[in-house]
């Protein structure tokens, strides 16, 4: 698909996008909104929420393993079949998945309890029972340095959506809120302001990098699971970058394999480092981001 053949207003993204409540979302969300809004789920379920490319898959694997008592055999099933991606039907990457989250939830007798959901929706667009506060399932949000997120999303877009833009142009579009699920700060802050609620846990990608064992401990306490030191060690190994990179169940391998016939370079789990933006983002662009970050969070207590 050419970079300019798209329905986005200024032709920056080869995707069908729509605006709902001020957020730029995959077009399919429009049709699905009523279903999301009225979704029936259990308060025991766990929701992993994130802006794309912030470490969602990493968090999903951690949570799924903890919730499912280290079921390594079950974990060989692709992650998108184990954790229900709410907006699944809106993205081609999930076409190969046999599982329709909405149907599955309605028919949850086939599923293990509790369910682990994944969504990139901001808090305000989660199912009505959650956003209104009527039900309080466990919510784990993961945030990442926005410059690294932007770099990761750019590489993803180039590989999966065949962006034909250069990186600088992409950054400008990102800053203008053109990337799916933007505006970025409205997204992150919609969860940040809830972080003291007992059913909400706010994680940082950088903390997972620097102290994965500590994060596993925190997540397991949040999920009311007692892990032994040995289990934490096993899970830390299972989740480290090299293990995750080699694990086909978390790499969307079938989909990536088919795309590699068109574009040979590309992996879902790519580099996994903190500060990757320094290798590609000009100092001028870093300054633009820093100014944008400062003005976006100045009236909040968000720390970067
Ligand atoms: P990079 O593109 O910077 O490598 P998401 O799952 O939200 O789409 O996030 C994808 C990003 O998380 C990618 O970042 C990917 O490499 C990184 N990631 C996935 N598993 C990881 C791990 N075990 N350790 C570090 N980073 C990981």
mmCIF file of C-alpha atoms in Angstrom, residues 65-303:
data_model
loop_
_atom_site.group_PDB
_atom_site.id
_atom_site.type_symbol
_atom_site.label_atom_id
_atom_site.label_comp_id
_atom_site.label_asym_id
_atom_site.label_seq_id
_atom_site.Cartn_x
_atom_site.Cartn_y
_atom_site.Cartn_z
ATOM 1 C CA UNK A 65 1.902 -16.525 33.004
ATOM 2 C CA UNK A 66 1.133 -15.311 36.517
ATOM 3 C CA UNK A 67 -2.636 -15.617 36.148
ATOM 4 C CA UNK A 68 -2.298 -19.083 34.608
ATOM 5 C CA UNK A 69 0.118 -20.433 37.209
ATOM 6 C CA UNK A 70 3.113 -20.789 34.905
ATOM 7 C CA UNK A 71 1.342 -22.929 32.315
ATOM 8 C CA UNK A 72 4.298 -23.187 29.927
ATOM 9 C CA UNK A 73 2.464 -25.652 27.675
ATOM 10 C CA UNK A 74 -0.512 -23.304 27.332
ATOM 11 C CA UNK A 75 1.895 -20.422 26.693
ATOM 12 C CA UNK A 76 2.888 -22.047 23.390
ATOM 13 C CA UNK A 77 -0.416 -20.796 21.989
ATOM 14 C CA UNK A 78 0.060 -17.442 20.228
ATOM 15 C CA UNK A 79 -0.341 -14.548 22.628
ATOM 16 C CA UNK A 80 -3.219 -12.998 20.663
ATOM 17 C CA UNK A 81 -5.249 -16.176 21.229
ATOM 18 C CA UNK A 82 -4.500 -16.253 24.959
ATOM 19 C CA UNK A 83 -5.056 -12.563 25.679
ATOM 20 C CA UNK A 84 -8.102 -11.092 24.038
ATOM 21 C CA UNK A 85 -7.279 -7.981 22.067
ATOM 22 C CA UNK A 86 -10.407 -5.894 22.228
ATOM 23 C CA UNK A 87 -9.864 -4.077 18.923
ATOM 24 C CA UNK A 88 -8.723 -7.260 17.187
ATOM 25 C CA UNK A 89 -11.132 -7.042 14.307
ATOM 26 C CA UNK A 90 -9.770 -3.635 13.321
ATOM 27 C CA UNK A 91 -6.237 -4.712 12.432
ATOM 28 C CA UNK A 92 -5.033 -7.112 9.751
ATOM 29 C CA UNK A 93 -2.323 -8.497 12.021
ATOM 30 C CA UNK A 94 -5.011 -10.442 13.830
ATOM 31 C CA UNK A 95 -6.771 -11.818 10.748
ATOM 32 C CA UNK A 96 -5.039 -15.121 11.195
ATOM 33 C CA UNK A 97 -6.334 -15.456 14.738
ATOM 34 C CA UNK A 98 -9.171 -17.925 15.132
ATOM 35 C CA UNK A 99 -10.490 -16.062 18.096
ATOM 36 C CA UNK A 100 -12.973 -13.229 18.029
ATOM 37 C CA UNK A 101 -12.713 -11.577 21.433
ATOM 38 C CA UNK A 102 -16.253 -10.317 21.545
ATOM 39 C CA UNK A 103 -17.752 -13.726 20.681
ATOM 40 C CA UNK A 104 -15.396 -15.437 23.048
ATOM 41 C CA UNK A 105 -16.298 -13.268 25.952
ATOM 42 C CA UNK A 106 -19.970 -13.844 25.363
ATOM 43 C CA UNK A 107 -19.257 -17.559 25.360
ATOM 44 C CA UNK A 108 -16.688 -17.581 28.139
ATOM 45 C CA UNK A 109 -17.356 -21.154 29.169
ATOM 46 C CA UNK A 110 -14.537 -22.158 26.772
ATOM 47 C CA UNK A 111 -12.110 -19.792 28.382
ATOM 48 C CA UNK A 112 -10.051 -20.012 31.485
ATOM 49 C CA UNK A 113 -10.921 -17.545 34.208
ATOM 50 C CA UNK A 114 -9.962 -14.839 34.726
ATOM 51 C CA UNK A 115 -9.470 -13.502 31.219
ATOM 52 C CA UNK A 116 -6.561 -11.318 30.258
ATOM 53 C CA UNK A 117 -7.591 -8.537 27.902
ATOM 54 C CA UNK A 118 -5.382 -6.250 25.902
ATOM 55 C CA UNK A 119 -6.481 -2.911 24.557
ATOM 56 C CA UNK A 120 -4.905 0.258 23.251
ATOM 57 C CA UNK A 121 -8.031 2.279 23.961
ATOM 58 C CA UNK A 122 -7.752 5.218 26.354
ATOM 59 C CA UNK A 123 -9.538 4.820 29.682
ATOM 60 C CA UNK A 124 -12.462 6.976 28.605
ATOM 61 C CA UNK A 125 -13.244 4.604 25.718
ATOM 62 C CA UNK A 126 -13.076 1.354 27.680
ATOM 63 C CA UNK A 127 -16.384 -0.540 28.051
ATOM 64 C CA UNK A 128 -18.957 1.675 29.733
ATOM 65 C CA UNK A 129 -19.044 -0.404 32.925
ATOM 66 C CA UNK A 130 -15.351 0.336 33.433
ATOM 67 C CA UNK A 131 -15.186 3.951 32.324
ATOM 68 C CA UNK A 132 -18.241 4.794 34.454
ATOM 69 C CA UNK A 133 -16.678 3.115 37.503
ATOM 70 C CA UNK A 134 -19.543 0.618 37.841
ATOM 71 C CA UNK A 135 -17.164 -2.365 37.564
ATOM 72 C CA UNK A 136 -13.562 -2.356 38.667
ATOM 73 C CA UNK A 137 -11.586 -5.137 36.999
ATOM 74 C CA UNK A 138 -7.825 -5.076 37.458
ATOM 75 C CA UNK A 139 -6.182 -2.656 35.043
ATOM 76 C CA UNK A 140 -2.467 -2.700 34.319
ATOM 77 C CA UNK A 141 -1.222 0.190 32.219
ATOM 78 C CA UNK A 142 2.265 0.226 30.764
ATOM 79 C CA UNK A 143 3.891 3.461 29.594
ATOM 80 C CA UNK A 144 7.211 4.007 27.841
ATOM 81 C CA UNK A 145 9.434 6.957 27.069
ATOM 82 C CA UNK A 146 7.495 8.640 24.280
ATOM 83 C CA UNK A 147 10.510 9.208 22.019
ATOM 84 C CA UNK A 148 11.352 5.493 22.151
ATOM 85 C CA UNK A 149 7.682 4.668 21.619
ATOM 86 C CA UNK A 150 7.627 6.885 18.546
ATOM 87 C CA UNK A 151 10.744 5.186 17.121
ATOM 88 C CA UNK A 152 9.321 1.735 17.740
ATOM 89 C CA UNK A 153 5.958 2.702 16.212
ATOM 90 C CA UNK A 154 7.736 4.111 13.156
ATOM 91 C CA UNK A 155 9.556 0.833 12.522
ATOM 92 C CA UNK A 156 6.338 -1.079 13.075
ATOM 93 C CA UNK A 157 4.502 1.182 10.621
ATOM 94 C CA UNK A 158 7.205 0.854 7.989
ATOM 95 C CA UNK A 159 7.143 -2.898 8.200
ATOM 96 C CA UNK A 160 3.477 -3.626 8.739
ATOM 97 C CA UNK A 161 1.805 -0.704 6.969
ATOM 98 C CA UNK A 162 4.547 0.098 4.485
ATOM 99 C CA UNK A 163 5.011 3.728 5.503
ATOM 100 C CA UNK A 164 6.954 5.516 2.797
ATOM 101 C CA UNK A 165 7.806 8.490 4.932
ATOM 102 C CA UNK A 166 11.127 9.488 6.386
ATOM 103 C CA UNK A 167 11.555 9.463 10.128
ATOM 104 C CA UNK A 168 11.449 13.235 10.602
ATOM 105 C CA UNK A 169 8.184 13.527 8.738
ATOM 106 C CA UNK A 170 6.821 10.672 10.824
ATOM 107 C CA UNK A 171 7.854 12.412 14.059
ATOM 108 C CA UNK A 172 6.078 15.602 13.029
ATOM 109 C CA UNK A 173 2.934 13.626 12.298
ATOM 110 C CA UNK A 174 3.249 11.809 15.626
ATOM 111 C CA UNK A 175 3.542 15.122 17.457
ATOM 112 C CA UNK A 176 0.427 16.343 15.676
ATOM 113 C CA UNK A 177 -1.514 13.372 17.021
ATOM 114 C CA UNK A 178 -1.766 11.469 13.744
ATOM 115 C CA UNK A 179 -0.558 8.089 14.978
ATOM 116 C CA UNK A 180 -3.365 5.655 15.819
ATOM 117 C CA UNK A 181 -4.577 5.992 19.436
ATOM 118 C CA UNK A 182 -3.279 9.552 19.750
ATOM 119 C CA UNK A 183 -3.282 12.117 21.297
ATOM 120 C CA UNK A 184 -0.522 10.422 23.242
ATOM 121 C CA UNK A 185 -0.758 12.479 26.426
ATOM 122 C CA UNK A 186 -4.520 12.251 26.721
ATOM 123 C CA UNK A 187 -4.033 8.499 26.502
ATOM 124 C CA UNK A 188 -1.330 8.141 29.158
ATOM 125 C CA UNK A 189 -2.828 10.687 31.512
ATOM 126 C CA UNK A 190 -6.287 9.084 31.320
ATOM 127 C CA UNK A 191 -4.740 6.128 33.226
ATOM 128 C CA UNK A 192 -2.078 8.013 35.192
ATOM 129 C CA UNK A 193 -4.706 9.956 37.092
ATOM 130 C CA UNK A 194 -6.245 6.658 38.255
ATOM 131 C CA UNK A 195 -3.001 5.082 39.377
ATOM 132 C CA UNK A 196 -3.849 5.289 43.096
ATOM 133 C CA UNK A 197 -7.075 3.321 42.633
ATOM 134 C CA UNK A 198 -6.679 -0.150 44.175
ATOM 135 C CA UNK A 199 -7.663 -1.823 40.900
ATOM 136 C CA UNK A 200 -5.079 0.075 38.822
ATOM 137 C CA UNK A 201 -1.367 -0.596 38.458
ATOM 138 C CA UNK A 202 0.757 1.809 36.420
ATOM 139 C CA UNK A 203 3.977 0.318 35.056
ATOM 140 C CA UNK A 204 6.900 1.759 33.125
ATOM 141 C CA UNK A 205 8.767 -0.051 30.376
ATOM 142 C CA UNK A 206 12.028 1.393 31.704
ATOM 143 C CA UNK A 207 11.406 -0.125 35.120
ATOM 144 C CA UNK A 208 10.758 -3.511 33.496
ATOM 145 C CA UNK A 209 14.127 -3.154 31.809
ATOM 146 C CA UNK A 210 16.019 -2.162 34.927
ATOM 147 C CA UNK A 211 14.300 -4.415 37.485
ATOM 148 C CA UNK A 212 12.164 -7.062 35.824
ATOM 149 C CA UNK A 213 12.139 -9.256 38.939
ATOM 150 C CA UNK A 214 10.880 -6.346 41.040
ATOM 151 C CA UNK A 215 8.111 -5.604 38.534
ATOM 152 C CA UNK A 216 7.094 -9.290 38.437
ATOM 153 C CA UNK A 217 6.861 -9.210 42.237
ATOM 154 C CA UNK A 218 4.741 -6.054 42.161
ATOM 155 C CA UNK A 219 2.449 -7.416 39.457
ATOM 156 C CA UNK A 220 1.997 -10.729 41.270
ATOM 157 C CA UNK A 221 1.105 -8.938 44.515
ATOM 158 C CA UNK A 222 -1.374 -6.807 42.584
ATOM 159 C CA UNK A 223 -2.886 -9.999 41.151
ATOM 160 C CA UNK A 224 -2.920 -11.566 44.628
ATOM 161 C CA UNK A 225 -0.635 -14.405 43.622
ATOM 162 C CA UNK A 226 2.222 -15.467 45.862
ATOM 163 C CA UNK A 227 5.294 -16.278 43.818
ATOM 164 C CA UNK A 228 8.370 -17.943 45.242
ATOM 165 C CA UNK A 229 11.824 -16.519 44.548
ATOM 166 C CA UNK A 230 12.409 -19.492 42.270
ATOM 167 C CA UNK A 231 9.262 -18.718 40.250
ATOM 168 C CA UNK A 232 10.303 -15.095 39.910
ATOM 169 C CA UNK A 233 13.663 -16.248 38.628
ATOM 170 C CA UNK A 234 12.041 -18.585 36.088
ATOM 171 C CA UNK A 235 9.665 -15.900 34.882
ATOM 172 C CA UNK A 236 12.425 -13.295 34.674
ATOM 173 C CA UNK A 237 14.286 -15.636 32.364
ATOM 174 C CA UNK A 238 11.184 -16.424 30.295
ATOM 175 C CA UNK A 239 10.511 -12.694 29.835
ATOM 176 C CA UNK A 240 13.995 -11.460 29.118
ATOM 177 C CA UNK A 241 14.531 -9.916 25.723
ATOM 178 C CA UNK A 242 16.520 -12.781 24.214
ATOM 179 C CA UNK A 243 13.947 -15.397 25.307
ATOM 180 C CA UNK A 244 11.002 -13.299 24.100
ATOM 181 C CA UNK A 245 12.700 -12.609 20.784
ATOM 182 C CA UNK A 246 13.103 -16.342 20.176
ATOM 183 C CA UNK A 247 9.611 -17.257 21.330
ATOM 184 C CA UNK A 248 7.279 -17.630 18.287
ATOM 185 C CA UNK A 249 4.187 -17.429 20.516
ATOM 186 C CA UNK A 250 4.829 -13.753 21.287
ATOM 187 C CA UNK A 251 6.181 -12.597 17.920
ATOM 188 C CA UNK A 252 3.053 -12.775 15.725
ATOM 189 C CA UNK A 253 5.263 -15.018 13.617
ATOM 190 C CA UNK A 254 2.693 -16.210 11.051
ATOM 191 C CA UNK A 255 1.809 -12.640 10.159
ATOM 192 C CA UNK A 256 5.385 -11.339 10.176
ATOM 193 C CA UNK A 257 6.579 -14.293 8.143
ATOM 194 C CA UNK A 258 4.072 -13.472 5.402
ATOM 195 C CA UNK A 259 5.156 -9.813 5.403
ATOM 196 C CA UNK A 260 8.831 -10.691 5.234
ATOM 197 C CA UNK A 261 8.156 -11.966 1.713
ATOM 198 C CA UNK A 262 7.495 -8.314 0.783
ATOM 199 C CA UNK A 263 9.922 -6.603 3.151
ATOM 200 C CA UNK A 264 12.664 -8.875 4.417
ATOM 201 C CA UNK A 265 13.614 -6.885 7.496
ATOM 202 C CA UNK A 266 11.241 -6.760 10.401
ATOM 203 C CA UNK A 267 10.389 -8.360 13.690
ATOM 204 C CA UNK A 268 7.664 -7.604 16.162
ATOM 205 C CA UNK A 269 10.112 -7.866 19.048
ATOM 206 C CA UNK A 270 12.813 -5.691 17.584
ATOM 207 C CA UNK A 271 15.507 -4.086 19.730
ATOM 208 C CA UNK A 272 14.011 -3.739 23.183
ATOM 209 C CA UNK A 273 16.257 -1.024 24.537
ATOM 210 C CA UNK A 274 15.864 2.188 26.500
ATOM 211 C CA UNK A 275 17.005 5.327 24.683
ATOM 212 C CA UNK A 276 16.778 3.918 21.137
ATOM 213 C CA UNK A 277 15.629 7.350 19.921
ATOM 214 C CA UNK A 278 19.181 8.635 20.368
ATOM 215 C CA UNK A 279 20.288 6.434 17.479
ATOM 216 C CA UNK A 280 17.845 7.892 14.973
ATOM 217 C CA UNK A 281 16.260 11.139 16.245
ATOM 218 C CA UNK A 282 18.065 14.376 15.419
ATOM 219 C CA UNK A 283 18.874 16.724 18.292
ATOM 220 C CA UNK A 284 16.428 19.251 16.834
ATOM 221 C CA UNK A 285 13.660 16.666 16.847
ATOM 222 C CA UNK A 286 14.537 15.589 20.389
ATOM 223 C CA UNK A 287 14.182 19.238 21.406
ATOM 224 C CA UNK A 288 10.771 19.421 19.714
ATOM 225 C CA UNK A 289 9.703 16.359 21.663
ATOM 226 C CA UNK A 290 11.095 17.721 24.928
ATOM 227 C CA UNK A 291 9.202 20.999 24.504
ATOM 228 C CA UNK A 292 6.033 19.105 23.633
ATOM 229 C CA UNK A 293 6.446 16.812 26.643
ATOM 230 C CA UNK A 294 7.040 19.749 28.961
ATOM 231 C CA UNK A 295 4.008 21.684 27.803
ATOM 232 C CA UNK A 296 1.816 18.571 27.825
ATOM 233 C CA UNK A 297 2.565 17.554 31.398
ATOM 234 C CA UNK A 298 3.234 20.906 33.042
ATOM 235 C CA UNK A 299 -0.113 20.997 34.843
ATOM 236 C CA UNK A 300 0.096 17.373 35.947
ATOM 237 C CA UNK A 301 2.270 15.410 38.355
ATOM 238 C CA UNK A 302 3.385 12.994 35.628
ATOM 239 C CA UNK A 303 7.082 12.287 35.834
#
